[in-house]
Short mmCIF file of C-alpha atoms and ligand atoms in Angstrom, two decimals:
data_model
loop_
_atom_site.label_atom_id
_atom_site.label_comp_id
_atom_site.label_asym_id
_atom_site.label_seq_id
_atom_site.Cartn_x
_atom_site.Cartn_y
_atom_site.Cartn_z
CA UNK A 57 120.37 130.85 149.27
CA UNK A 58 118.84 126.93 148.32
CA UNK A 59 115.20 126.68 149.63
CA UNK A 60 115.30 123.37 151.13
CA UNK A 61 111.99 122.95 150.47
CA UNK A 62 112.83 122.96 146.96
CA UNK A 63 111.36 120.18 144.56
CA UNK A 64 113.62 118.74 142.31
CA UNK A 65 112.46 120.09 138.91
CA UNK A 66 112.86 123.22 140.45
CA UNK A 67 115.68 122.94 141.99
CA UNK A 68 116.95 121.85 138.37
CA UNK A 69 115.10 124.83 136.77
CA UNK A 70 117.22 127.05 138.99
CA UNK A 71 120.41 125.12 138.50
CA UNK A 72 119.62 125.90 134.67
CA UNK A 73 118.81 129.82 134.55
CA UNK A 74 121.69 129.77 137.10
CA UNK A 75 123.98 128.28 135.09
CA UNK A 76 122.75 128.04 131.57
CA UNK A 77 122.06 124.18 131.63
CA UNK A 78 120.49 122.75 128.05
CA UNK A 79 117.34 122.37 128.55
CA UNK A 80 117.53 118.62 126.73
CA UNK A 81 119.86 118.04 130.11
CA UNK A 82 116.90 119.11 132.08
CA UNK A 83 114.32 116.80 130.20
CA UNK A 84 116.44 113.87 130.61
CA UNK A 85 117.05 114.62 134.36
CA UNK A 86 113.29 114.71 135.23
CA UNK A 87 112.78 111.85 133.02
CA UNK A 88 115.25 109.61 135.03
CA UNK A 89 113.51 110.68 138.18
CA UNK A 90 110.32 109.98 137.16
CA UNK A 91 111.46 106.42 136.62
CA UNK A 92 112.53 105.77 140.08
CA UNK A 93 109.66 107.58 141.41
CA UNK A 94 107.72 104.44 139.24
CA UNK A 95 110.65 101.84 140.71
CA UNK A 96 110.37 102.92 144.21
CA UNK A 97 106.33 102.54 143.86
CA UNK A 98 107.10 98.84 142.46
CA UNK A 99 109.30 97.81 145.16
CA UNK A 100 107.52 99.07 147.99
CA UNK A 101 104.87 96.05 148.13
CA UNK A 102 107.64 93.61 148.02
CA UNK A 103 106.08 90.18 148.18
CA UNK A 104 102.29 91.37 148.06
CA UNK A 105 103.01 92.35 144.77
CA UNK A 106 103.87 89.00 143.59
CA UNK A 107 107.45 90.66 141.80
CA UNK A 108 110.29 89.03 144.08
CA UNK A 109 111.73 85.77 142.94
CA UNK A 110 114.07 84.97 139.97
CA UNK A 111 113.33 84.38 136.72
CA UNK A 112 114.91 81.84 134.06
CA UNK A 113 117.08 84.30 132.02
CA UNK A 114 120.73 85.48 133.34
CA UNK A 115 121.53 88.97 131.40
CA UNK A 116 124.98 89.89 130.04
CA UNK A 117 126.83 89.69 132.92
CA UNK A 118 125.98 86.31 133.01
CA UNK A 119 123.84 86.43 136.26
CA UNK A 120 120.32 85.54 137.22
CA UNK A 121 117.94 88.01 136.52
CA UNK A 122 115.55 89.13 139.36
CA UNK A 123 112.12 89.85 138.33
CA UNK A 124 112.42 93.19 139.19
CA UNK A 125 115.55 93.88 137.29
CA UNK A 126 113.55 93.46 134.31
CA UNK A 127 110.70 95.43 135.26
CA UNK A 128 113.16 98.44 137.07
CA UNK A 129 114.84 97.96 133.47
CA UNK A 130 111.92 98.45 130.88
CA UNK A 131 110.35 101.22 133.49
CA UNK A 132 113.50 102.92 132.52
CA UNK A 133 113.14 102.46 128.74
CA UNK A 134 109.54 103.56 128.67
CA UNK A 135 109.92 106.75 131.07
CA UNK A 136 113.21 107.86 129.11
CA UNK A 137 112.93 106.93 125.54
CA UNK A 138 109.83 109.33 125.77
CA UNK A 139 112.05 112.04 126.43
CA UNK A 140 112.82 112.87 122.49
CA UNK A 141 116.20 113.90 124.00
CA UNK A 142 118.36 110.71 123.90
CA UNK A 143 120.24 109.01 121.20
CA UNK A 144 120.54 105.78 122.99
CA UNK A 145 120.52 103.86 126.12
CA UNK A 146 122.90 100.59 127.67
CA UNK A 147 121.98 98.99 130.17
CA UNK A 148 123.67 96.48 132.71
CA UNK A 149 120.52 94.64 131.87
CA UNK A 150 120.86 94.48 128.03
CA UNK A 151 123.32 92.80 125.88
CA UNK A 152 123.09 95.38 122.91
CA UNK A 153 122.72 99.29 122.97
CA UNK A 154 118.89 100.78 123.04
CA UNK A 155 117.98 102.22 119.70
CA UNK A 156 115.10 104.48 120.21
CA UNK A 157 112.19 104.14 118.94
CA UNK A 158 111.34 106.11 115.46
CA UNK A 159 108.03 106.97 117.47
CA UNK A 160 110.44 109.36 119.37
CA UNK A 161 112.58 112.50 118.67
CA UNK A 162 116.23 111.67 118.91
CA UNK A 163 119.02 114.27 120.86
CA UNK A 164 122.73 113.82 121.34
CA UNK A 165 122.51 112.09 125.39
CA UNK A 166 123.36 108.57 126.19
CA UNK A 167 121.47 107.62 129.51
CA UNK A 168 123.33 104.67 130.65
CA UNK A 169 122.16 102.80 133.83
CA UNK A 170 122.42 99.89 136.52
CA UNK A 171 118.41 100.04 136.82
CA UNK A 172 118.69 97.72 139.96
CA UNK A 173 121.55 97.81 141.68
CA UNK A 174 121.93 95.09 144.29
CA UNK A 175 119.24 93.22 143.38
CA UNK A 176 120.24 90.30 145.40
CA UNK A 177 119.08 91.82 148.34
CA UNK A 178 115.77 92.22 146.67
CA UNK A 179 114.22 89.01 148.31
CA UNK A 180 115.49 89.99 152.18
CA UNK A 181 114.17 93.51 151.88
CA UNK A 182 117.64 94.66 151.91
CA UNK A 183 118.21 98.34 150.36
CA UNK A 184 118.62 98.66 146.83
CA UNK A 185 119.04 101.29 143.96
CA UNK A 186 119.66 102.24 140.70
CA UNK A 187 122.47 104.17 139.20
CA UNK A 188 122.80 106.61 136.04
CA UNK A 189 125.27 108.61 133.65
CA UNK A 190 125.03 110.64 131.00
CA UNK A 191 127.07 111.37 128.54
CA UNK A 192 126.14 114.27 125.66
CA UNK A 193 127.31 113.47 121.83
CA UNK A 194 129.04 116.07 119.69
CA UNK A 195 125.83 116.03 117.50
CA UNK A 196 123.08 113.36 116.87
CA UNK A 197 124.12 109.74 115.62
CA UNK A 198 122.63 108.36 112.55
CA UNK A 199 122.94 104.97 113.67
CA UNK A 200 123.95 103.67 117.38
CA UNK A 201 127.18 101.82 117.51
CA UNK A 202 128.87 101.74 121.19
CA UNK A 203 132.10 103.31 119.68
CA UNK A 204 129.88 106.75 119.88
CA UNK A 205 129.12 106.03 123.61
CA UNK A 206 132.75 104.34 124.75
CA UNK A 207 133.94 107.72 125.98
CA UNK A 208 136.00 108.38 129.19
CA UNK A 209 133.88 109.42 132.67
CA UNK A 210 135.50 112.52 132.90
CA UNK A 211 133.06 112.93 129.66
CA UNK A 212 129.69 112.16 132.05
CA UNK A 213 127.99 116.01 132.01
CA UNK A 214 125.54 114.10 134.87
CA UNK A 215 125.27 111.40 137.13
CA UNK A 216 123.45 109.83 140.38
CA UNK A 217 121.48 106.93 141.65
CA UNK A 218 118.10 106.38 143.60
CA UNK A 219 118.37 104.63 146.88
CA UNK A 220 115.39 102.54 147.75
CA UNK A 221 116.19 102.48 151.53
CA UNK A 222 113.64 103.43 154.88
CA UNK A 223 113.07 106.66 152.67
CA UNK A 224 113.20 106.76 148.69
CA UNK A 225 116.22 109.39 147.95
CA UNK A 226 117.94 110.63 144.51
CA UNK A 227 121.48 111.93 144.35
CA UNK A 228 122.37 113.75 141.79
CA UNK A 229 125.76 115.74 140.03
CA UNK A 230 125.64 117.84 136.82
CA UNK A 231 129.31 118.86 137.52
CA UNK A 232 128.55 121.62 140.26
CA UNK A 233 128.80 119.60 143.04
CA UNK A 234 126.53 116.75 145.17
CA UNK A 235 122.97 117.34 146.00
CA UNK A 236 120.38 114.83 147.57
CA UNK A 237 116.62 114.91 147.76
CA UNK A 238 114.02 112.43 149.08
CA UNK A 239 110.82 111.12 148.10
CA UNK A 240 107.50 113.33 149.63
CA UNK A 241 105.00 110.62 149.69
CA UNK A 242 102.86 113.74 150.29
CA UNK A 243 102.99 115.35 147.20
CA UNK A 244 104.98 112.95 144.84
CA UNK A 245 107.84 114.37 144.07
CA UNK A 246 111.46 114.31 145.46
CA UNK A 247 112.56 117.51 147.34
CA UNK A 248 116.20 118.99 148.68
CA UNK A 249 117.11 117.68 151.70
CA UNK A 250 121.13 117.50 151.72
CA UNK A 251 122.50 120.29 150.01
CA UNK A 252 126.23 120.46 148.79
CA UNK A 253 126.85 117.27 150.19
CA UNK A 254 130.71 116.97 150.87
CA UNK A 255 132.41 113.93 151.90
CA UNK A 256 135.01 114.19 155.34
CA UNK A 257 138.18 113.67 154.30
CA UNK A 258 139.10 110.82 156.72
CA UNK A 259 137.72 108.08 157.37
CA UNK A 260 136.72 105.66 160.39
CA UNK A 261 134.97 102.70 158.23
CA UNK A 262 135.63 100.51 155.39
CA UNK A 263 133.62 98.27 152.88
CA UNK A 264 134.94 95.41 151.35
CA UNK A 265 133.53 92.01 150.89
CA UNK A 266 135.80 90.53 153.42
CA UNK A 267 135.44 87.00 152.35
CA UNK A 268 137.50 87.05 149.11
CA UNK A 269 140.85 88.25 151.87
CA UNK A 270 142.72 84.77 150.14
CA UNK A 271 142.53 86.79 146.50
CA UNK A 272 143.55 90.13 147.25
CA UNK A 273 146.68 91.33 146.27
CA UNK A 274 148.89 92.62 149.28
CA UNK A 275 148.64 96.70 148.86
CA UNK A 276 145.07 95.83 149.45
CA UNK A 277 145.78 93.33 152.06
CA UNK A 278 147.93 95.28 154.18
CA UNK A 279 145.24 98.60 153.58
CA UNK A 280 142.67 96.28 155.42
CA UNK A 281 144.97 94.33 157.83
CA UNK A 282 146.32 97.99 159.28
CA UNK A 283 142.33 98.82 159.59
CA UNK A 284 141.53 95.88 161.26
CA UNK A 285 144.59 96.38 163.73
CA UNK A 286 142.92 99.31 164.55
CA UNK A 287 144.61 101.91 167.92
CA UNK A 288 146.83 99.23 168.63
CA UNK A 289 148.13 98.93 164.83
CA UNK A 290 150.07 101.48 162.04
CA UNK A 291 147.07 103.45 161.94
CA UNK A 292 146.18 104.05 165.43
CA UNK A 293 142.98 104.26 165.54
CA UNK A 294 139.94 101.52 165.15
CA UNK A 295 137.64 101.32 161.88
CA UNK A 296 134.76 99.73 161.30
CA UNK A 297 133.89 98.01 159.11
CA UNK A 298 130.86 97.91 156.28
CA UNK A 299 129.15 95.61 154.02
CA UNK A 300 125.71 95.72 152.32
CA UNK A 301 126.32 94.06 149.44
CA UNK A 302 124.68 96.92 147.72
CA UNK A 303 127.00 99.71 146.08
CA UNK A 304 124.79 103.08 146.27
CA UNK A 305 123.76 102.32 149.98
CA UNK A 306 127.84 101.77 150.44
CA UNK A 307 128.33 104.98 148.34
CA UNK A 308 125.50 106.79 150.00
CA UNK A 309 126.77 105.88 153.45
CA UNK A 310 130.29 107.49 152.37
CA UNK A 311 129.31 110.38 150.76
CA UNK A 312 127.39 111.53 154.38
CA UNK A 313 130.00 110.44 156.56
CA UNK A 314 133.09 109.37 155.03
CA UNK A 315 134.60 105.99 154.35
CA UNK A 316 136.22 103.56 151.70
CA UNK A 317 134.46 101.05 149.34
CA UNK A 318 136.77 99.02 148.07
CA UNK A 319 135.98 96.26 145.31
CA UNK A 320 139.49 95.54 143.99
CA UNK A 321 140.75 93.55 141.35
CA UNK A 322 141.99 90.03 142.67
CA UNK A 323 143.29 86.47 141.47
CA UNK A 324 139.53 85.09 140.75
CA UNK A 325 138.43 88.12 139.17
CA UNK A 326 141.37 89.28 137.53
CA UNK A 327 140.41 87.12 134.07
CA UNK A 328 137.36 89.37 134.24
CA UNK A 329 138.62 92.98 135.17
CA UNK A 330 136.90 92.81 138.61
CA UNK A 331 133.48 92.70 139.36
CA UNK A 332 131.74 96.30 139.11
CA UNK A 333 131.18 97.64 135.74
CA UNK A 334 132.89 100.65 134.59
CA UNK A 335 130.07 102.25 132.86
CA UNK A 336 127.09 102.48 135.09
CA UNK A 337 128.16 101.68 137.99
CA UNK A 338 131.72 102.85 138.69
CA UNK A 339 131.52 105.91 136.69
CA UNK A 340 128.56 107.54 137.71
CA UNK A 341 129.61 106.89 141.26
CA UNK A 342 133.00 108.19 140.59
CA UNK A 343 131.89 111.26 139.40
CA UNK A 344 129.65 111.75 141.97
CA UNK A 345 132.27 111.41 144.46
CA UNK A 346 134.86 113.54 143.16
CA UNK A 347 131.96 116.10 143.28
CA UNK A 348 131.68 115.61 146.44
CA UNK A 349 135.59 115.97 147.49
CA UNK A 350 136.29 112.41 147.53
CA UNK A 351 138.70 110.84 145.31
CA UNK A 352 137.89 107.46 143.06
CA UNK A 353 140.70 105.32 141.85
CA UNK A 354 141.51 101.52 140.57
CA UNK A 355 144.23 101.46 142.70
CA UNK A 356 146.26 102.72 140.22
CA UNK A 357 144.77 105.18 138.10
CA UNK A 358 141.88 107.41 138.44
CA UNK A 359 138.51 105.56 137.30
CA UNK A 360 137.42 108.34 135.39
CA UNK A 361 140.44 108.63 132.98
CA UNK A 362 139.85 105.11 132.12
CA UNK A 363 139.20 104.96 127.54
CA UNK A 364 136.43 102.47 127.64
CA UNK A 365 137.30 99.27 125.64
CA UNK A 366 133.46 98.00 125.70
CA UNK A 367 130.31 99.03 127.00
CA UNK A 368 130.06 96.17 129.86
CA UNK A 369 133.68 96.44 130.73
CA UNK A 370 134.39 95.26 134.69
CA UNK A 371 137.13 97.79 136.45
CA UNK A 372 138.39 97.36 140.00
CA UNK A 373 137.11 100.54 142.87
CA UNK A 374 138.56 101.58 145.31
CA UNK A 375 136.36 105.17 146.26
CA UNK A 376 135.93 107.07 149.08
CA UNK A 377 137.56 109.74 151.73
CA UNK A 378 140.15 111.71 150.19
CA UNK A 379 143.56 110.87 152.04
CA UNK A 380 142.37 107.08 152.22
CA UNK A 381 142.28 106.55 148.64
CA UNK A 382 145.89 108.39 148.50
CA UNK A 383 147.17 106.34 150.97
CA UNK A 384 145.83 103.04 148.80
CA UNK A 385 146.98 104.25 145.75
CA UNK A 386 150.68 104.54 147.70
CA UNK A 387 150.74 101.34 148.45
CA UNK A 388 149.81 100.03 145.35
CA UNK A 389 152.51 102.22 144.10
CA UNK A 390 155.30 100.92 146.57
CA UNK A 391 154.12 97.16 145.46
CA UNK A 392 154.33 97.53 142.25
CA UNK A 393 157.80 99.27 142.43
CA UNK A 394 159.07 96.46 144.83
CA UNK A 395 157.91 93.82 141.93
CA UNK A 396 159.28 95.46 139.37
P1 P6P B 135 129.33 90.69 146.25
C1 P6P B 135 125.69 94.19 143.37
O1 P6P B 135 125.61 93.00 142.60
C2 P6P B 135 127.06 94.78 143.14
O2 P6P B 135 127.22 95.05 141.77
C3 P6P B 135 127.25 96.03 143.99
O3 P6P B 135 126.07 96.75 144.18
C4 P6P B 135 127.77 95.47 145.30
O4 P6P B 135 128.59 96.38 146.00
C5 P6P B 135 128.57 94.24 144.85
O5 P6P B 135 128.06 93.86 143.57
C6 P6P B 135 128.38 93.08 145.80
O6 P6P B 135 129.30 92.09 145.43
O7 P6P B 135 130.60 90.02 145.77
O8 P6P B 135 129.36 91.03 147.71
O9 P6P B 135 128.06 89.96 145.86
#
């Protein structure tokens, strides 16, 4: 029986005499925590602070950096690196992979994160987050190339995210399902307060960032028209509909009550592979879902089968309630056999 009372380094001291988890895992784990304990702290005075605005730089992505993109970024450098368990880090922040320092022991994990995730909401106090993965190497790497980290997501032995919302919460999968804990201001430290989260199978809402309907292809079209028509339509029944602009509160939202997030490939982003990035963002959130029951696809393949190519690579989503991602995925499938 889980004690919800349960702090989060114990409730991943249990989940490792339980089930044998490397302690290096464990390390790393607490670690990543303990930087979004220090990014939640950061955020919290928003303007009094004096860390809103943009600054001059755009990173690889080719976007404006925030101030606090940078800062959420090196906070997780500094709290990780420490760790002695990691052979690198890549970031959505950083052009090149993160060597670590000689300072610090190496291990065989690859931490690789989104350290501020919807960062454009930053300056209207809109909820924000960060996301992780981790993969674990066969052994240690001499040197850091990405062809050691450019493996599959069905490879990730961990991910999650920290939502910076009313309440500070961490979500986190090591492969034995979905478990959430929030932020005691009290004490410091996260504890479990949504255990086993599972995801309804069904769903009543849907995200999508409505305004780019003219690119779409049609499967994804007629998925959102027959929502919209609602009772009166194919579906018979209404949806709403959901968009914050910011991934793990869409995720977040889905995982506790079911739904769709959909950011699909379409004719202006097609060049570019979509818009979310396979590594720490659609990943991570992809395994967490499957955890959770859900079901995380492109469309047309799963998102975790996908071989890597690079380590900023863009992939369409389409993640969610069980039967609505099926459903997608068949009409992607009866499109594409119509064109062909
Ligand atoms: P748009 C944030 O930049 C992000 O990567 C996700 O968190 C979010 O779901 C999406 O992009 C928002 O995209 O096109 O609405 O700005």
């Amino acid at each position: 029986m889980t004690d919800t009372s349960m702090t989060y380094i114990q409730f991943l001291l249990d989940e490792r005499r339980r089930l044998d988890t490397d302690r290096d895992l464990t390390t790393l784990l607490h670690s990543v925590a303990t930087a979004c304990k220090a990014i939640s702290n950061t955020l919290k005075n928003g303007a009094l602070a004096d860390v809103l605005g943009s600054l001059e730089s755009e990173n690889v992505q080719g976007e404006t950096q925030k101030k606090l993109d940078v800062i959420a970024n090196d906070i997780f450098l500094q709290r990780c690196e420490f760790s002695g368990v990691l052979a690198a880090m890549v970031s959505e922040e950083m052009d090149h992979i993160y060597d670590i320092p000689s300072r610090f022991p190496k291990g065989r994990y690859v931490l690789l994160f989104d350290p501020l995730d919807g960062s454009s909401n930053i300056d209207v106090n809109v909820s924000v987050g960060s996301i992780f993965s981790i993969l674990r190497l066969p052994e240690v790497p001499d040197t850091n190339s990405y062809d050691a980290v450019l493996r599959p997501g069905v490879e990730q032995v961990a991910a999650g995210y920290a939502l910076y919302g009313p309440s500070t919460m961490l979500v986190l999968t090591t492969g034995n399902g979905v478990n959430g804990f929030t932020l005691d201001g009290n004490i410091g430290e996260f504890r479990l307060t949504h255990h086993n989260i599972t995801i309804p199978e069904d769903a009543a809402e849907f995200s999508i960032n409505a305004s780019r309907a003219q690119w779409w292809e049609p499967p994804v079209q007629r998925y959102v028209e027959e929502c919209v028509a609602g009772a009166n339509g194919p579906r018979g029944k209404y949806f709403n509909m959901r968009w914050v602009a910011s991934m793990v509160a869409e995720v977040h939202r889905i995982l506790l009550r079911g739904g769709v997030f959909l950011y699909p490939i379409d004719e202006k982003n097609r060049d570019a592979g979509g818009k979310l990035r396979l590594f720490y963002e659609a990943n991570p959130m992809a395994y967490l879902i499957e955890q959770a029951g859900g079901a995380a696809s492109t469309g047309r393949e799963r998102i975790m089968e996908i071989a890597p190519q690079s380590p900023h690579q863009r992939v369409p989503v389409a993640l969610g309630s069980r039967h609505e991602i099926a459903r997608l995925e068949r009409y992607h499938q009866e499109y594409d056999a119509q064109s062909s």
